[in-house]
C-alpha positions as a LaTeX table, in Angstrom:
\begin{tabular}{lrrr}
\hline
Residue & $x$ (\AA) & $y$ (\AA) & $z$ (\AA) \\
\hline
Met1 & $-11.51$ & 20.71 & $-10.00$ \\
Met2 & $-10.56$ & 24.17 & $-8.71$ \\
Gly3 & $-10.87$ & 25.09 & $-5.07$ \\
Tyr4 & $-14.52$ & 24.92 & $-4.08$ \\
Trp5 & $-16.42$ & 24.48 & $-0.84$ \\
Gly6 & $-20.04$ & 23.90 & $-1.80$ \\
Val7 & $-22.49$ & 23.14 & $-4.58$ \\
Lys8 & $-23.50$ & 26.71 & $-5.45$ \\
Ser9 & $-21.96$ & 28.03 & $-8.66$ \\
Tyr10 & $-20.24$ & 30.87 & $-6.81$ \\
Glu11 & $-18.74$ & 28.68 & $-4.09$ \\
Asn12 & $-15.37$ & 28.37 & $-5.79$ \\
Asp13 & $-12.15$ & 30.35 & $-5.67$ \\
Ile14 & $-12.37$ & 31.92 & $-9.12$ \\
Ala15 & $-15.91$ & 33.26 & $-8.69$ \\
Asp16 & $-15.18$ & 34.35 & $-5.12$ \\
Asp17 & $-12.10$ & 36.31 & $-6.19$ \\
Ala18 & $-13.98$ & 37.98 & $-9.06$ \\
Leu19 & $-16.94$ & 38.87 & $-6.83$ \\
Asp20 & $-14.60$ & 40.35 & $-4.23$ \\
Ala21 & $-12.79$ & 42.36 & $-6.89$ \\
Gly22 & $-16.07$ & 43.60 & $-8.36$ \\
Phe23 & $-17.39$ & 44.83 & $-5.02$ \\
Asp24 & $-14.03$ & 46.41 & $-4.21$ \\
Arg25 & $-13.76$ & 48.08 & $-7.61$ \\
Val26 & $-17.21$ & 49.66 & $-7.33$ \\
His27 & $-17.39$ & 50.43 & $-3.59$ \\
Gly28 & $-13.71$ & 50.67 & $-2.59$ \\
Glu29 & $-13.24$ & 51.93 & 0.94 \\
Val30 & $-16.90$ & 51.40 & 1.90 \\
Tyr31 & $-16.59$ & 47.73 & 0.96 \\
Glu32 & $-13.35$ & 47.39 & 2.91 \\
Glu33 & $-14.94$ & 48.95 & 6.01 \\
Leu34 & $-17.98$ & 46.69 & 5.79 \\
Met35 & $-15.81$ & 43.60 & 5.35 \\
Asp36 & $-13.75$ & 44.45 & 8.45 \\
Asp37 & $-14.00$ & 41.68 & 11.06 \\
Arg38 & $-15.23$ & 44.22 & 13.62 \\
Asn39 & $-18.29$ & 44.98 & 11.49 \\
Pro40 & $-21.33$ & 43.06 & 12.83 \\
Leu41 & $-22.73$ & 42.51 & 9.32 \\
Thr42 & $-22.23$ & 39.08 & 7.81 \\
Phe43 & $-20.58$ & 38.59 & 4.44 \\
Glu44 & $-24.03$ & 37.85 & 3.01 \\
Gln45 & $-25.44$ & 41.09 & 4.43 \\
Val46 & $-22.56$ & 43.14 & 3.03 \\
Gln47 & $-23.08$ & 41.71 & $-0.44$ \\
Ala48 & $-26.85$ & 42.22 & $-0.20$ \\
Arg49 & $-26.35$ & 45.86 & 0.76 \\
Leu50 & $-23.83$ & 46.65 & $-2.00$ \\
Ala51 & $-24.80$ & 44.47 & $-4.98$ \\
Asn52 & $-25.95$ & 46.37 & $-8.05$ \\
Pro53 & $-25.55$ & 46.26 & $-11.84$ \\
Gln54 & $-22.13$ & 47.92 & $-11.54$ \\
Thr55 & $-20.78$ & 45.24 & $-9.20$ \\
Leu56 & $-22.06$ & 42.58 & $-11.60$ \\
Glu57 & $-20.22$ & 44.13 & $-14.54$ \\
Ala58 & $-17.09$ & 44.83 & $-12.47$ \\
Ala59 & $-16.95$ & 41.22 & $-11.24$ \\
Ile60 & $-17.36$ & 39.92 & $-14.80$ \\
Ala61 & $-14.65$ & 42.34 & $-16.00$ \\
Ser62 & $-12.36$ & 41.11 & $-13.22$ \\
Leu63 & $-12.96$ & 37.50 & $-14.21$ \\
Thr64 & $-12.39$ & 38.26 & $-17.87$ \\
Gly65 & $-9.15$ & 40.08 & $-17.05$ \\
Thr66 & $-7.74$ & 37.04 & $-15.26$ \\
Leu67 & $-8.22$ & 34.63 & $-18.15$ \\
Glu68 & $-5.55$ & 33.51 & $-20.55$ \\
Pro69 & $-5.31$ & 34.80 & $-23.17$ \\
Asp70 & $-6.35$ & 38.16 & $-21.76$ \\
Asn71 & $-9.96$ & 39.02 & $-22.46$ \\
Ala72 & $-10.60$ & 35.79 & $-24.34$ \\
Pro73 & $-14.15$ & 35.63 & $-25.70$ \\
Pro74 & $-16.52$ & 33.68 & $-23.40$ \\
Glu75 & $-17.11$ & 31.04 & $-26.08$ \\
Ser76 & $-13.48$ & 29.93 & $-25.65$ \\
Trp77 & $-13.51$ & 29.75 & $-21.83$ \\
Asn78 & $-12.82$ & 26.48 & $-20.04$ \\
Glu79 & $-15.38$ & 24.89 & $-17.71$ \\
Glu80 & $-13.93$ & 26.47 & $-14.57$ \\
Ala81 & $-14.10$ & 29.99 & $-16.02$ \\
Arg82 & $-17.62$ & 29.31 & $-17.23$ \\
Leu83 & $-18.66$ & 28.17 & $-13.76$ \\
Ala84 & $-17.14$ & 31.32 & $-12.27$ \\
Leu85 & $-19.16$ & 33.52 & $-14.64$ \\
Val86 & $-22.30$ & 31.55 & $-13.83$ \\
Gly87 & $-21.52$ & 32.02 & $-10.15$ \\
Ile88 & $-21.16$ & 35.78 & $-10.49$ \\
Val89 & $-24.45$ & 36.00 & $-12.37$ \\
Val90 & $-26.31$ & 33.68 & $-9.97$ \\
Arg91 & $-25.02$ & 35.47 & $-6.88$ \\
His92 & $-26.18$ & 38.83 & $-8.21$ \\
Ala93 & $-29.56$ & 37.37 & $-9.18$ \\
Glu94 & $-29.95$ & 36.00 & $-5.65$ \\
Leu95 & $-29.25$ & 39.50 & $-4.35$ \\
Gly96 & $-32.02$ & 40.97 & $-6.51$ \\
Val97 & $-29.84$ & 42.61 & $-9.14$ \\
Pro98 & $-31.47$ & 42.66 & $-12.59$ \\
Ile99 & $-29.41$ & 40.45 & $-14.91$ \\
Pro100 & $-29.01$ & 41.53 & $-18.55$ \\
Asp101 & $-30.29$ & 38.94 & $-21.02$ \\
Lys102 & $-26.82$ & 38.38 & $-22.50$ \\
Trp103 & $-25.54$ & 37.16 & $-19.12$ \\
Ser104 & $-28.61$ & 35.25 & $-17.97$ \\
Ser105 & $-28.91$ & 33.44 & $-21.31$ \\
Arg106 & $-25.24$ & 32.49 & $-21.27$ \\
Ala107 & $-25.39$ & 31.35 & $-17.64$ \\
Ile108 & $-28.49$ & 29.23 & $-18.28$ \\
Asp109 & $-26.87$ & 27.64 & $-21.33$ \\
Trp110 & $-23.68$ & 26.88 & $-19.43$ \\
Leu111 & $-25.61$ & 25.48 & $-16.46$ \\
Glu112 & $-27.67$ & 23.23 & $-18.73$ \\
Asn113 & $-24.52$ & 21.95 & $-20.42$ \\
Glu114 & $-22.21$ & 21.79 & $-17.40$ \\
Glu115 & $-19.56$ & 19.10 & $-17.72$ \\
Leu116 & $-17.68$ & 19.48 & $-14.44$ \\
Asp117 & $-17.37$ & 16.52 & $-12.08$ \\
Trp118 & $-18.72$ & 17.24 & $-8.61$ \\
Asp119 & $-18.18$ & 15.31 & $-5.39$ \\
Glu120 & $-21.82$ & 15.90 & $-4.45$ \\
Val121 & $-23.44$ & 15.03 & $-7.79$ \\
Thr122 & $-27.04$ & 14.87 & $-6.54$ \\
Leu123 & $-26.77$ & 18.06 & $-4.48$ \\
Arg124 & $-25.14$ & 19.87 & $-7.37$ \\
Gly125 & $-27.88$ & 18.69 & $-9.74$ \\
Leu126 & $-30.56$ & 20.04 & $-7.42$ \\
Arg127 & $-28.69$ & 23.31 & $-6.97$ \\
Arg128 & $-28.16$ & 23.65 & $-10.73$ \\
Lys129 & $-31.93$ & 23.30 & $-11.30$ \\
Lys130 & $-32.57$ & 25.96 & $-8.65$ \\
Glu131 & $-30.07$ & 28.34 & $-10.28$ \\
Ile132 & $-31.59$ & 27.84 & $-13.75$ \\
Ser133 & $-35.04$ & 28.49 & $-12.33$ \\
Leu134 & $-33.79$ & 31.67 & $-10.62$ \\
Leu135 & $-32.28$ & 32.96 & $-13.86$ \\
Arg136 & $-35.43$ & 32.18 & $-15.85$ \\
Arg137 & $-37.68$ & 34.04 & $-13.40$ \\
Pro138 & $-39.05$ & 37.32 & $-14.75$ \\
Gln139 & $-37.20$ & 40.31 & $-13.33$ \\
Gly140 & $-38.43$ & 43.63 & $-12.12$ \\
\hline
\end{tabular}
């Protein structure tokens, strides 16, 4: 499986890169300043401060732009790309960003039908249930 470091859907290289690109695309220099090592805010705090519907869409656009063929429809994405999209959606939901139905429905479907092999199968299963529950929660 791709580079990953945990059991959360966004704890993988593809999702991380897309999230970073989305925040950078929307917030540019402000994001760069906040991410500077001299800034006392944690990575989590920076994302919490800057996450919004625009960063969600920019991160998804970044992910989509990296896929082969370019801008392939989500239905044709491989499991790793699907996990990255789920990760982007889940991370924004955790940060309180309202998730459009088209993305939450797709993420829930892909989580429920996930086929990736995980080293921590039990932990991933518990995390997957938590992510599905988060995405099903009424927003606003």
